[in-house]
């Protein structure tokens, strides 16, 4: 289990920054949330208990359980990932039944493209269950299949490498190209839609490499890292599955000079525009305004201005957007709990409603974050600005406004 986030970013401090009562807990026994991962994804109950004692004494450990027989491997990389996901979703969605699901197959690693197979299998099975979670958080992902194809296409054009050399190299890189093809991505996108239609709100991390990378530049000596790093800075490379229109994409923030009242973009927060999936209608006017009024944008040829724009929202991510996604997922689980207690349906697919609320009631449910840029180590990226931007989306949570606009339908503006 990872220790409390550095620099005063404790669970209590984050809740205070968002206006959330420290002891807010769910009361409906039917409310259900889930985190998922492949391979070694899991957690240590004893270490989670230590985290709860230190960070969130109100966490109900009896509400957290394994969903599958595959519980992960202590010490594995995804074990740390799973521990972070669970600690965040259970801290911000207190007293909610939490399932930890794992697809542990021989191919479901983060090196190579077996991850996509495991993910598709999981979603297909989940959509067919009698009971599905109301909220699902997904922290893992990589460059989209289209991004990986573009990387290798441009690498081959240099005349220095072959297509097979580029593809083989990318398959050795952790969390870089974990999806087999755009066809597989389309199948995953359809499966995410099916899960949403069952009533599950799906949240995903926007990535930790700004608008150019999964995590950061390629490392090591030789021509391949050199070529790919050059191409990586020439284009904006979206990640997947967060760029699916059926996921609520969650970016990252931190605090300027450690002041929780002054949010800014976390330096690695991913964002941009999908190469593969079209921009939903509810995004188009806002995105056009951003692209036509914002200075110092990347070259228009480096991204797909008509693609699905992400992230949608953001939260503290000093440990990466693997922290911010389960945080927001836990908050919306609390909203679902309120809705169930009021006899209302769960929220299901949330994208259009989030955008409608943010557009019609700016500054009520989400606090705008206007400082930052997604360029990371490259010359150009997307700047944060007033309103939505592809760095922190609509901003960080304002709890009272979230309750007002999502816990009931009395403020409906045509999004229910």
mmCIF file of C-alpha atoms in Angstrom:
data_model
loop_
_atom_site.group_PDB
_atom_site.id
_atom_site.type_symbol
_atom_site.label_atom_id
_atom_site.label_comp_id
_atom_site.label_asym_id
_atom_site.label_seq_id
_atom_site.Cartn_x
_atom_site.Cartn_y
_atom_site.Cartn_z
ATOM 1 C CA UNK A 1 0.000 0.000 0.000
ATOM 2 C CA UNK A 2 1.326 3.417 -0.877
ATOM 3 C CA UNK A 3 1.705 5.941 1.893
ATOM 4 C CA UNK A 4 -0.361 9.079 2.114
ATOM 5 C CA UNK A 5 0.283 11.366 -0.810
ATOM 6 C CA UNK A 6 3.165 13.805 -0.236
ATOM 7 C CA UNK A 7 2.840 17.517 0.349
ATOM 8 C CA UNK A 8 -0.274 17.417 2.514
ATOM 9 C CA UNK A 9 -2.523 15.713 -0.062
ATOM 10 C CA UNK A 10 -4.200 13.532 2.544
ATOM 11 C CA UNK A 11 -7.700 12.161 2.100
ATOM 12 C CA UNK A 12 -8.941 14.608 4.736
ATOM 13 C CA UNK A 13 -7.292 17.572 3.019
ATOM 14 C CA UNK A 14 -8.692 16.587 -0.363
ATOM 15 C CA UNK A 15 -12.197 16.241 1.044
ATOM 16 C CA UNK A 16 -11.895 19.658 2.628
ATOM 17 C CA UNK A 17 -10.747 21.139 -0.696
ATOM 18 C CA UNK A 18 -13.806 19.697 -2.442
ATOM 19 C CA UNK A 19 -16.248 20.641 0.330
ATOM 20 C CA UNK A 20 -17.012 17.026 1.276
ATOM 21 C CA UNK A 21 -17.983 16.229 4.894
ATOM 22 C CA UNK A 22 -15.146 14.147 6.335
ATOM 23 C CA UNK A 23 -17.503 11.485 7.700
ATOM 24 C CA UNK A 24 -19.886 11.318 4.719
ATOM 25 C CA UNK A 25 -20.876 7.667 4.267
ATOM 26 C CA UNK A 26 -23.341 5.747 2.127
ATOM 27 C CA UNK A 27 -26.426 4.122 3.638
ATOM 28 C CA UNK A 28 -27.977 2.009 0.866
ATOM 29 C CA UNK A 29 -26.794 -1.585 0.994
ATOM 30 C CA UNK A 30 -27.486 -2.038 -2.728
ATOM 31 C CA UNK A 31 -24.964 0.562 -3.926
ATOM 32 C CA UNK A 32 -22.033 -1.166 -5.626
ATOM 33 C CA UNK A 33 -18.696 0.077 -6.981
ATOM 34 C CA UNK A 34 -15.810 -1.769 -8.639
ATOM 35 C CA UNK A 35 -12.183 -1.448 -9.706
ATOM 36 C CA UNK A 36 -10.582 -3.732 -12.299
ATOM 37 C CA UNK A 37 -7.150 -4.670 -13.566
ATOM 38 C CA UNK A 38 -5.245 -7.523 -15.245
ATOM 39 C CA UNK A 39 -2.323 -9.720 -14.251
ATOM 40 C CA UNK A 40 -1.134 -8.979 -10.715
ATOM 41 C CA UNK A 41 -3.950 -6.535 -9.881
ATOM 42 C CA UNK A 42 -4.990 -6.990 -6.259
ATOM 43 C CA UNK A 43 -4.432 -5.685 -2.749
ATOM 44 C CA UNK A 44 -3.369 -6.646 0.764
ATOM 45 C CA UNK A 45 -6.243 -6.452 3.276
ATOM 46 C CA UNK A 46 -3.782 -5.845 6.120
ATOM 47 C CA UNK A 47 -2.088 -2.961 4.322
ATOM 48 C CA UNK A 48 -5.462 -1.499 3.385
ATOM 49 C CA UNK A 49 -6.385 -1.627 7.075
ATOM 50 C CA UNK A 50 -3.225 0.335 7.891
ATOM 51 C CA UNK A 51 -4.116 2.914 5.252
ATOM 52 C CA UNK A 52 -7.647 3.239 6.623
ATOM 53 C CA UNK A 53 -6.377 3.778 10.167
ATOM 54 C CA UNK A 54 -3.951 6.443 8.997
ATOM 55 C CA UNK A 55 -5.963 8.191 6.267
ATOM 56 C CA UNK A 56 -9.641 7.309 6.464
ATOM 57 C CA UNK A 57 -10.828 5.885 9.805
ATOM 58 C CA UNK A 58 -14.411 5.802 8.543
ATOM 59 C CA UNK A 59 -13.604 3.295 5.786
ATOM 60 C CA UNK A 60 -15.614 0.080 6.212
ATOM 61 C CA UNK A 61 -13.142 -2.681 5.360
ATOM 62 C CA UNK A 62 -15.876 -5.318 5.546
ATOM 63 C CA UNK A 63 -17.435 -3.753 2.443
ATOM 64 C CA UNK A 64 -14.355 -4.511 0.280
ATOM 65 C CA UNK A 65 -14.006 -7.937 -1.312
ATOM 66 C CA UNK A 66 -12.507 -9.804 -4.245
ATOM 67 C CA UNK A 67 -14.795 -10.327 -7.212
ATOM 68 C CA UNK A 68 -12.841 -13.185 -8.779
ATOM 69 C CA UNK A 69 -10.629 -16.117 -7.840
ATOM 70 C CA UNK A 70 -7.632 -14.273 -9.291
ATOM 71 C CA UNK A 71 -6.575 -11.918 -6.528
ATOM 72 C CA UNK A 72 -3.272 -10.598 -7.817
ATOM 73 C CA UNK A 73 0.266 -11.187 -6.631
ATOM 74 C CA UNK A 74 1.736 -9.270 -3.660
ATOM 75 C CA UNK A 75 4.705 -7.243 -4.823
ATOM 76 C CA UNK A 76 3.590 -7.167 -8.443
ATOM 77 C CA UNK A 77 3.346 -3.796 -10.148
ATOM 78 C CA UNK A 78 -0.408 -4.039 -10.502
ATOM 79 C CA UNK A 79 -0.620 -4.906 -6.821
ATOM 80 C CA UNK A 80 0.478 -1.354 -6.038
ATOM 81 C CA UNK A 81 -1.914 -0.069 -8.698
ATOM 82 C CA UNK A 82 -4.786 -2.023 -7.213
ATOM 83 C CA UNK A 83 -4.014 -0.827 -3.707
ATOM 84 C CA UNK A 84 -4.082 2.803 -4.829
ATOM 85 C CA UNK A 85 -7.361 2.352 -6.717
ATOM 86 C CA UNK A 86 -9.093 0.647 -3.808
ATOM 87 C CA UNK A 87 -7.873 3.078 -1.169
ATOM 88 C CA UNK A 88 -9.153 6.044 -3.186
ATOM 89 C CA UNK A 89 -12.536 4.690 -4.288
ATOM 90 C CA UNK A 90 -13.268 3.379 -0.773
ATOM 91 C CA UNK A 91 -12.153 6.641 0.880
ATOM 92 C CA UNK A 92 -14.361 8.843 -1.281
ATOM 93 C CA UNK A 93 -17.162 6.284 -1.599
ATOM 94 C CA UNK A 94 -17.271 5.344 2.083
ATOM 95 C CA UNK A 95 -19.373 2.423 3.290
ATOM 96 C CA UNK A 96 -20.148 1.321 -0.274
ATOM 97 C CA UNK A 97 -19.733 -2.314 -1.265
ATOM 98 C CA UNK A 98 -16.548 -2.430 -3.346
ATOM 99 C CA UNK A 99 -15.550 -5.261 -5.671
ATOM 100 C CA UNK A 100 -11.941 -5.798 -6.742
ATOM 101 C CA UNK A 101 -11.988 -7.595 -10.083
ATOM 102 C CA UNK A 102 -9.037 -9.160 -11.875
ATOM 103 C CA UNK A 103 -8.595 -10.847 -15.252
ATOM 104 C CA UNK A 104 -5.492 -12.949 -14.741
ATOM 105 C CA UNK A 105 -4.561 -14.715 -17.954
ATOM 106 C CA UNK A 106 -1.157 -15.630 -19.319
ATOM 107 C CA UNK A 107 -1.386 -12.731 -21.791
ATOM 108 C CA UNK A 108 -2.865 -9.998 -19.600
ATOM 109 C CA UNK A 109 0.354 -8.116 -18.936
ATOM 110 C CA UNK A 110 1.240 -4.488 -19.516
ATOM 111 C CA UNK A 111 4.029 -5.355 -21.933
ATOM 112 C CA UNK A 112 2.551 -6.344 -25.279
ATOM 113 C CA UNK A 113 -1.026 -6.339 -26.459
ATOM 114 C CA UNK A 114 -2.543 -9.034 -24.232
ATOM 115 C CA UNK A 115 -4.090 -6.352 -22.032
ATOM 116 C CA UNK A 116 -6.660 -5.526 -24.697
ATOM 117 C CA UNK A 117 -7.800 -9.148 -24.855
ATOM 118 C CA UNK A 118 -8.202 -9.336 -21.083
ATOM 119 C CA UNK A 119 -10.047 -6.024 -20.974
ATOM 120 C CA UNK A 120 -12.486 -6.996 -23.712
ATOM 121 C CA UNK A 121 -13.168 -10.345 -22.032
ATOM 122 C CA UNK A 122 -13.871 -8.585 -18.742
ATOM 123 C CA UNK A 123 -16.274 -6.038 -20.242
ATOM 124 C CA UNK A 124 -18.135 -8.666 -22.246
ATOM 125 C CA UNK A 125 -18.623 -10.799 -19.146
ATOM 126 C CA UNK A 126 -19.569 -7.810 -16.994
ATOM 127 C CA UNK A 127 -22.285 -6.639 -19.388
ATOM 128 C CA UNK A 128 -23.943 -10.067 -19.161
ATOM 129 C CA UNK A 129 -24.097 -10.233 -15.360
ATOM 130 C CA UNK A 130 -27.391 -10.217 -13.516
ATOM 131 C CA UNK A 131 -26.061 -7.513 -11.188
ATOM 132 C CA UNK A 132 -23.617 -4.898 -12.444
ATOM 133 C CA UNK A 133 -21.800 -2.230 -10.420
ATOM 134 C CA UNK A 134 -23.226 1.252 -10.414
ATOM 135 C CA UNK A 135 -19.712 2.672 -10.797
ATOM 136 C CA UNK A 136 -16.551 1.186 -12.324
ATOM 137 C CA UNK A 137 -13.081 2.769 -12.206
ATOM 138 C CA UNK A 138 -10.360 1.825 -14.704
ATOM 139 C CA UNK A 139 -6.897 3.219 -14.052
ATOM 140 C CA UNK A 140 -4.878 1.327 -16.650
ATOM 141 C CA UNK A 141 -4.433 2.105 -20.328
ATOM 142 C CA UNK A 142 -1.886 2.936 -22.996
ATOM 143 C CA UNK A 143 -1.489 4.804 -26.254
ATOM 144 C CA UNK A 144 -4.461 4.068 -28.488
ATOM 145 C CA UNK A 145 -4.080 1.502 -31.264
ATOM 146 C CA UNK A 146 -4.313 4.302 -33.830
ATOM 147 C CA UNK A 147 -1.563 6.221 -32.013
ATOM 148 C CA UNK A 148 0.709 3.176 -32.131
ATOM 149 C CA UNK A 149 0.010 2.651 -35.832
ATOM 150 C CA UNK A 150 0.795 6.312 -36.507
ATOM 151 C CA UNK A 151 4.034 6.126 -34.520
ATOM 152 C CA UNK A 152 5.309 3.215 -36.581
ATOM 153 C CA UNK A 153 4.069 4.641 -39.885
ATOM 154 C CA UNK A 154 6.039 7.832 -39.280
ATOM 155 C CA UNK A 155 9.044 5.874 -38.010
ATOM 156 C CA UNK A 156 9.159 3.826 -41.218
ATOM 157 C CA UNK A 157 9.002 7.040 -43.268
ATOM 158 C CA UNK A 158 12.375 8.059 -41.802
ATOM 159 C CA UNK A 159 13.982 5.170 -43.694
ATOM 160 C CA UNK A 160 15.907 4.115 -40.593
ATOM 161 C CA UNK A 161 13.644 1.317 -39.315
ATOM 162 C CA UNK A 162 11.221 -1.246 -40.682
ATOM 163 C CA UNK A 163 7.605 -1.665 -39.639
ATOM 164 C CA UNK A 164 8.342 -4.994 -37.948
ATOM 165 C CA UNK A 165 11.249 -3.479 -36.003
ATOM 166 C CA UNK A 166 9.069 -0.649 -34.732
ATOM 167 C CA UNK A 167 6.188 -2.925 -33.777
ATOM 168 C CA UNK A 168 8.496 -5.364 -32.002
ATOM 169 C CA UNK A 169 10.127 -2.557 -30.039
ATOM 170 C CA UNK A 170 6.805 -1.084 -28.923
ATOM 171 C CA UNK A 171 5.674 -4.486 -27.670
ATOM 172 C CA UNK A 172 8.591 -4.490 -25.219
ATOM 173 C CA UNK A 173 7.589 -1.162 -23.675
ATOM 174 C CA UNK A 174 5.443 -1.192 -20.551
ATOM 175 C CA UNK A 175 2.009 0.456 -20.892
ATOM 176 C CA UNK A 176 2.773 1.906 -24.313
ATOM 177 C CA UNK A 177 0.872 -0.190 -26.885
ATOM 178 C CA UNK A 178 -1.473 -2.617 -25.116
ATOM 179 C CA UNK A 179 -4.176 -2.874 -27.790
ATOM 180 C CA UNK A 180 -3.902 -5.033 -30.902
ATOM 181 C CA UNK A 181 -5.707 -2.930 -33.477
ATOM 182 C CA UNK A 182 -8.283 -0.223 -34.105
ATOM 183 C CA UNK A 183 -10.782 -3.049 -34.666
ATOM 184 C CA UNK A 184 -10.146 -4.326 -31.150
ATOM 185 C CA UNK A 185 -10.502 -0.782 -29.803
ATOM 186 C CA UNK A 186 -13.852 -0.505 -31.596
ATOM 187 C CA UNK A 187 -14.990 -3.771 -29.991
ATOM 188 C CA UNK A 188 -13.940 -2.495 -26.561
ATOM 189 C CA UNK A 189 -15.774 0.765 -27.206
ATOM 190 C CA UNK A 190 -18.944 -1.164 -28.056
ATOM 191 C CA UNK A 191 -18.549 -3.237 -24.889
ATOM 192 C CA UNK A 192 -18.188 -0.056 -22.819
ATOM 193 C CA UNK A 193 -21.419 1.203 -24.370
ATOM 194 C CA UNK A 194 -23.147 -2.048 -23.402
ATOM 195 C CA UNK A 195 -21.935 -1.726 -19.810
ATOM 196 C CA UNK A 196 -23.181 1.866 -19.699
ATOM 197 C CA UNK A 197 -26.581 0.822 -20.988
ATOM 198 C CA UNK A 198 -26.811 -1.592 -18.056
ATOM 199 C CA UNK A 199 -26.556 1.411 -15.723
ATOM 200 C CA UNK A 200 -22.841 1.459 -14.915
ATOM 201 C CA UNK A 201 -20.954 4.767 -14.885
ATOM 202 C CA UNK A 202 -17.404 4.049 -16.083
ATOM 203 C CA UNK A 203 -14.463 6.266 -15.117
ATOM 204 C CA UNK A 204 -10.971 6.119 -16.593
ATOM 205 C CA UNK A 205 -7.604 7.774 -15.969
ATOM 206 C CA UNK A 206 -6.601 10.281 -18.655
ATOM 207 C CA UNK A 207 -2.951 9.180 -18.617
ATOM 208 C CA UNK A 208 0.269 10.434 -17.081
ATOM 209 C CA UNK A 209 2.201 11.641 -20.131
ATOM 210 C CA UNK A 210 0.469 14.860 -21.110
ATOM 211 C CA UNK A 211 -0.802 14.906 -24.692
ATOM 212 C CA UNK A 212 2.208 13.074 -26.156
ATOM 213 C CA UNK A 213 2.874 9.874 -24.195
ATOM 214 C CA UNK A 214 1.415 7.147 -21.983
ATOM 215 C CA UNK A 215 3.831 8.093 -19.203
ATOM 216 C CA UNK A 216 6.804 9.846 -20.767
ATOM 217 C CA UNK A 217 9.445 9.703 -23.497
ATOM 218 C CA UNK A 218 11.091 6.466 -24.535
ATOM 219 C CA UNK A 219 14.300 5.704 -22.645
ATOM 220 C CA UNK A 220 17.557 4.082 -23.621
ATOM 221 C CA UNK A 221 20.202 4.369 -26.309
ATOM 222 C CA UNK A 222 19.817 3.552 -29.980
ATOM 223 C CA UNK A 223 17.901 4.730 -32.981
ATOM 224 C CA UNK A 224 14.451 3.501 -31.955
ATOM 225 C CA UNK A 225 13.996 5.658 -28.828
ATOM 226 C CA UNK A 226 15.505 8.624 -30.661
ATOM 227 C CA UNK A 227 13.156 8.310 -33.644
ATOM 228 C CA UNK A 228 10.026 7.650 -31.593
ATOM 229 C CA UNK A 229 10.733 10.534 -29.219
ATOM 230 C CA UNK A 230 11.064 12.906 -32.151
ATOM 231 C CA UNK A 231 7.777 11.706 -33.645
ATOM 232 C CA UNK A 232 6.148 11.723 -30.212
ATOM 233 C CA UNK A 233 6.705 15.461 -29.919
ATOM 234 C CA UNK A 234 5.488 16.162 -33.457
ATOM 235 C CA UNK A 235 2.009 14.747 -32.748
ATOM 236 C CA UNK A 236 -0.496 14.659 -29.906
ATOM 237 C CA UNK A 237 -1.023 10.964 -29.114
ATOM 238 C CA UNK A 238 -4.266 10.101 -27.282
ATOM 239 C CA UNK A 239 -4.503 7.170 -24.912
ATOM 240 C CA UNK A 240 -7.179 4.488 -24.612
ATOM 241 C CA UNK A 241 -9.630 3.486 -23.160
ATOM 242 C CA UNK A 242 -10.037 6.942 -21.611
ATOM 243 C CA UNK A 243 -10.621 8.439 -25.074
ATOM 244 C CA UNK A 244 -13.706 6.262 -25.530
ATOM 245 C CA UNK A 245 -16.866 8.395 -25.609
ATOM 246 C CA UNK A 246 -18.436 5.920 -23.162
ATOM 247 C CA UNK A 247 -15.942 6.618 -20.366
ATOM 248 C CA UNK A 248 -15.808 9.598 -18.031
ATOM 249 C CA UNK A 249 -12.182 10.609 -18.518
ATOM 250 C CA UNK A 250 -10.543 11.972 -15.366
ATOM 251 C CA UNK A 251 -7.476 14.191 -15.581
ATOM 252 C CA UNK A 252 -5.117 15.318 -12.849
ATOM 253 C CA UNK A 253 -4.563 18.371 -10.666
ATOM 254 C CA UNK A 254 -2.307 19.366 -7.827
ATOM 255 C CA UNK A 255 -2.114 22.470 -5.642
ATOM 256 C CA UNK A 256 -0.076 25.572 -6.390
ATOM 257 C CA UNK A 257 2.507 26.013 -3.622
ATOM 258 C CA UNK A 258 0.665 23.313 -1.685
ATOM 259 C CA UNK A 259 -2.411 25.516 -1.264
ATOM 260 C CA UNK A 260 -5.603 23.423 -1.653
ATOM 261 C CA UNK A 261 -7.496 26.590 -2.614
ATOM 262 C CA UNK A 262 -5.301 27.044 -5.697
ATOM 263 C CA UNK A 263 -5.680 24.035 -8.009
ATOM 264 C CA UNK A 264 -3.538 23.741 -11.113
ATOM 265 C CA UNK A 265 -2.988 21.072 -13.720
ATOM 266 C CA UNK A 266 -0.830 18.186 -12.528
ATOM 267 C CA UNK A 267 2.191 18.180 -14.850
ATOM 268 C CA UNK A 268 1.504 14.776 -16.416
ATOM 269 C CA UNK A 269 -2.269 14.997 -16.817
ATOM 270 C CA UNK A 270 -3.193 13.377 -20.119
ATOM 271 C CA UNK A 271 -5.589 14.912 -22.586
ATOM 272 C CA UNK A 272 -6.340 15.562 -26.217
ATOM 273 C CA UNK A 273 -8.514 14.256 -29.021
ATOM 274 C CA UNK A 274 -9.161 10.719 -30.215
ATOM 275 C CA UNK A 275 -7.872 9.758 -33.641
ATOM 276 C CA UNK A 276 -10.491 7.001 -33.908
ATOM 277 C CA UNK A 277 -13.713 8.028 -32.159
ATOM 278 C CA UNK A 278 -15.837 10.942 -33.335
ATOM 279 C CA UNK A 279 -16.564 13.950 -31.180
ATOM 280 C CA UNK A 280 -19.991 13.632 -29.519
ATOM 281 C CA UNK A 281 -22.501 16.367 -30.278
ATOM 282 C CA UNK A 282 -22.522 17.606 -26.679
ATOM 283 C CA UNK A 283 -18.819 18.494 -26.968
ATOM 284 C CA UNK A 284 -18.713 20.239 -30.319
ATOM 285 C CA UNK A 285 -19.591 23.857 -29.524
ATOM 286 C CA UNK A 286 -17.367 23.933 -26.450
ATOM 287 C CA UNK A 287 -14.416 22.344 -28.242
ATOM 288 C CA UNK A 288 -14.764 24.732 -31.179
ATOM 289 C CA UNK A 289 -14.699 27.658 -28.766
ATOM 290 C CA UNK A 290 -11.542 26.317 -27.117
ATOM 291 C CA UNK A 291 -9.766 25.763 -30.431
ATOM 292 C CA UNK A 292 -10.707 29.153 -31.879
ATOM 293 C CA UNK A 293 -10.042 31.320 -28.820
ATOM 294 C CA UNK A 294 -6.983 29.715 -27.222
ATOM 295 C CA UNK A 295 -3.480 30.922 -28.059
ATOM 296 C CA UNK A 296 -0.349 28.764 -28.422
ATOM 297 C CA UNK A 297 -2.100 25.577 -29.501
ATOM 298 C CA UNK A 298 -0.138 22.737 -31.115
ATOM 299 C CA UNK A 299 -0.081 22.588 -34.910
ATOM 300 C CA UNK A 300 -3.525 21.650 -36.215
ATOM 301 C CA UNK A 301 -1.966 18.794 -38.200
ATOM 302 C CA UNK A 302 -0.752 17.176 -34.969
ATOM 303 C CA UNK A 303 -4.184 16.216 -33.609
ATOM 304 C CA UNK A 304 -7.717 15.358 -34.709
ATOM 305 C CA UNK A 305 -9.862 18.380 -33.851
ATOM 306 C CA UNK A 306 -13.041 16.429 -34.651
ATOM 307 C CA UNK A 307 -12.258 13.525 -32.315
ATOM 308 C CA UNK A 308 -13.669 12.744 -28.884
ATOM 309 C CA UNK A 309 -12.161 15.366 -26.559
ATOM 310 C CA UNK A 310 -10.851 14.412 -23.122
ATOM 311 C CA UNK A 311 -10.585 14.602 -20.135
ATOM 312 C CA UNK A 312 -14.049 15.479 -18.886
ATOM 313 C CA UNK A 313 -13.161 16.366 -15.271
ATOM 314 C CA UNK A 314 -10.163 16.142 -12.933
ATOM 315 C CA UNK A 315 -9.030 15.612 -9.346
ATOM 316 C CA UNK A 316 -5.819 15.423 -7.329
ATOM 317 C CA UNK A 317 -3.306 13.184 -9.088
ATOM 318 C CA UNK A 318 0.028 13.603 -7.329
ATOM 319 C CA UNK A 319 0.388 9.816 -7.665
ATOM 320 C CA UNK A 320 -0.878 9.907 -11.255
ATOM 321 C CA UNK A 321 -4.327 9.882 -12.777
ATOM 322 C CA UNK A 322 -4.645 6.379 -11.334
ATOM 323 C CA UNK A 323 -5.420 8.366 -8.193
ATOM 324 C CA UNK A 324 -7.883 10.842 -9.675
ATOM 325 C CA UNK A 325 -10.133 8.350 -11.491
ATOM 326 C CA UNK A 326 -11.081 6.234 -8.440
ATOM 327 C CA UNK A 327 -11.450 9.433 -6.409
ATOM 328 C CA UNK A 328 -14.125 10.798 -8.737
ATOM 329 C CA UNK A 329 -15.641 7.324 -9.114
ATOM 330 C CA UNK A 330 -16.082 7.132 -5.340
ATOM 331 C CA UNK A 331 -17.764 10.539 -5.285
ATOM 332 C CA UNK A 332 -20.252 9.520 -7.949
ATOM 333 C CA UNK A 333 -20.909 6.293 -6.037
ATOM 334 C CA UNK A 334 -22.038 8.513 -3.166
ATOM 335 C CA UNK A 335 -24.304 10.374 -5.594
ATOM 336 C CA UNK A 336 -25.771 7.067 -6.787
ATOM 337 C CA UNK A 337 -26.367 6.069 -3.161
ATOM 338 C CA UNK A 338 -28.409 9.240 -2.666
ATOM 339 C CA UNK A 339 -30.365 8.575 -5.835
ATOM 340 C CA UNK A 340 -31.192 5.007 -4.828
ATOM 341 C CA UNK A 341 -32.364 6.223 -1.424
ATOM 342 C CA UNK A 342 -34.649 8.685 -3.218
ATOM 343 C CA UNK A 343 -36.088 5.974 -5.453
ATOM 344 C CA UNK A 344 -34.243 7.225 -8.542
ATOM 345 C CA UNK A 345 -32.320 5.241 -11.126
ATOM 346 C CA UNK A 346 -28.514 5.134 -11.115
ATOM 347 C CA UNK A 347 -26.702 7.470 -13.480
ATOM 348 C CA UNK A 348 -25.282 5.080 -16.081
ATOM 349 C CA UNK A 349 -23.511 6.785 -18.969
ATOM 350 C CA UNK A 350 -22.516 10.174 -17.560
ATOM 351 C CA UNK A 351 -20.684 12.030 -20.321
ATOM 352 C CA UNK A 352 -23.535 14.121 -21.761
ATOM 353 C CA UNK A 353 -24.889 15.016 -18.331
ATOM 354 C CA UNK A 354 -21.499 16.190 -17.031
ATOM 355 C CA UNK A 355 -21.036 18.425 -20.058
ATOM 356 C CA UNK A 356 -24.602 19.750 -19.927
ATOM 357 C CA UNK A 357 -24.295 20.665 -16.251
ATOM 358 C CA UNK A 358 -20.905 22.305 -16.743
ATOM 359 C CA UNK A 359 -22.108 24.274 -19.770
ATOM 360 C CA UNK A 360 -25.380 25.459 -18.220
ATOM 361 C CA UNK A 361 -24.118 26.042 -14.669
ATOM 362 C CA UNK A 362 -20.427 26.960 -14.885
ATOM 363 C CA UNK A 363 -18.597 26.848 -11.577
ATOM 364 C CA UNK A 364 -21.382 25.079 -9.677
ATOM 365 C CA UNK A 365 -20.473 21.375 -9.838
ATOM 366 C CA UNK A 366 -16.869 21.691 -11.050
ATOM 367 C CA UNK A 367 -14.226 24.274 -10.184
ATOM 368 C CA UNK A 368 -12.400 25.530 -13.253
ATOM 369 C CA UNK A 369 -8.631 24.941 -13.389
ATOM 370 C CA UNK A 370 -6.887 27.432 -15.646
ATOM 371 C CA UNK A 371 -3.159 26.881 -15.121
ATOM 372 C CA UNK A 372 -1.036 24.256 -16.887
ATOM 373 C CA UNK A 373 -0.031 22.791 -20.254
ATOM 374 C CA UNK A 374 0.054 19.212 -21.550
ATOM 375 C CA UNK A 375 3.340 19.569 -23.461
ATOM 376 C CA UNK A 376 5.476 17.816 -20.795
ATOM 377 C CA UNK A 377 8.950 17.455 -22.381
ATOM 378 C CA UNK A 378 7.838 18.577 -25.861
ATOM 379 C CA UNK A 379 7.721 22.090 -27.366
ATOM 380 C CA UNK A 380 3.925 22.264 -27.704
ATOM 381 C CA UNK A 381 0.854 20.989 -25.898
ATOM 382 C CA UNK A 382 -2.664 22.037 -24.948
ATOM 383 C CA UNK A 383 -2.912 24.964 -22.501
ATOM 384 C CA UNK A 384 -5.362 25.062 -19.640
ATOM 385 C CA UNK A 385 -7.748 27.984 -19.934
ATOM 386 C CA UNK A 386 -11.095 29.292 -18.712
ATOM 387 C CA UNK A 387 -13.825 26.721 -19.262
ATOM 388 C CA UNK A 388 -13.231 23.244 -20.630
ATOM 389 C CA UNK A 389 -9.746 22.358 -21.848
ATOM 390 C CA UNK A 390 -7.952 19.107 -22.807
ATOM 391 C CA UNK A 391 -5.783 19.215 -19.685
ATOM 392 C CA UNK A 392 -8.192 19.209 -16.733
ATOM 393 C CA UNK A 393 -11.559 19.103 -18.494
ATOM 394 C CA UNK A 394 -14.241 21.084 -16.679
ATOM 395 C CA UNK A 395 -12.223 21.060 -13.466
ATOM 396 C CA UNK A 396 -12.260 19.541 -10.006
ATOM 397 C CA UNK A 397 -15.273 18.572 -7.873
ATOM 398 C CA UNK A 398 -17.449 20.982 -5.933
ATOM 399 C CA UNK A 399 -19.441 18.623 -3.736
ATOM 400 C CA UNK A 400 -22.480 20.805 -3.038
ATOM 401 C CA UNK A 401 -22.936 21.457 -6.751
ATOM 402 C CA UNK A 402 -22.519 17.791 -7.611
ATOM 403 C CA UNK A 403 -25.265 16.888 -5.161
ATOM 404 C CA UNK A 404 -27.511 19.624 -6.556
ATOM 405 C CA UNK A 405 -27.145 18.598 -10.193
ATOM 406 C CA UNK A 406 -26.652 14.821 -10.016
ATOM 407 C CA UNK A 407 -28.293 13.459 -6.841
ATOM 408 C CA UNK A 408 -31.760 14.434 -8.053
ATOM 409 C CA UNK A 409 -33.366 15.333 -11.362
ATOM 410 C CA UNK A 410 -35.129 18.464 -10.134
ATOM 411 C CA UNK A 411 -32.631 20.671 -11.976
ATOM 412 C CA UNK A 412 -33.072 18.757 -15.213
ATOM 413 C CA UNK A 413 -32.072 20.612 -18.364
ATOM 414 C CA UNK A 414 -32.775 17.834 -20.792
ATOM 415 C CA UNK A 415 -29.965 15.468 -19.877
ATOM 416 C CA UNK A 416 -32.012 12.789 -18.118
#
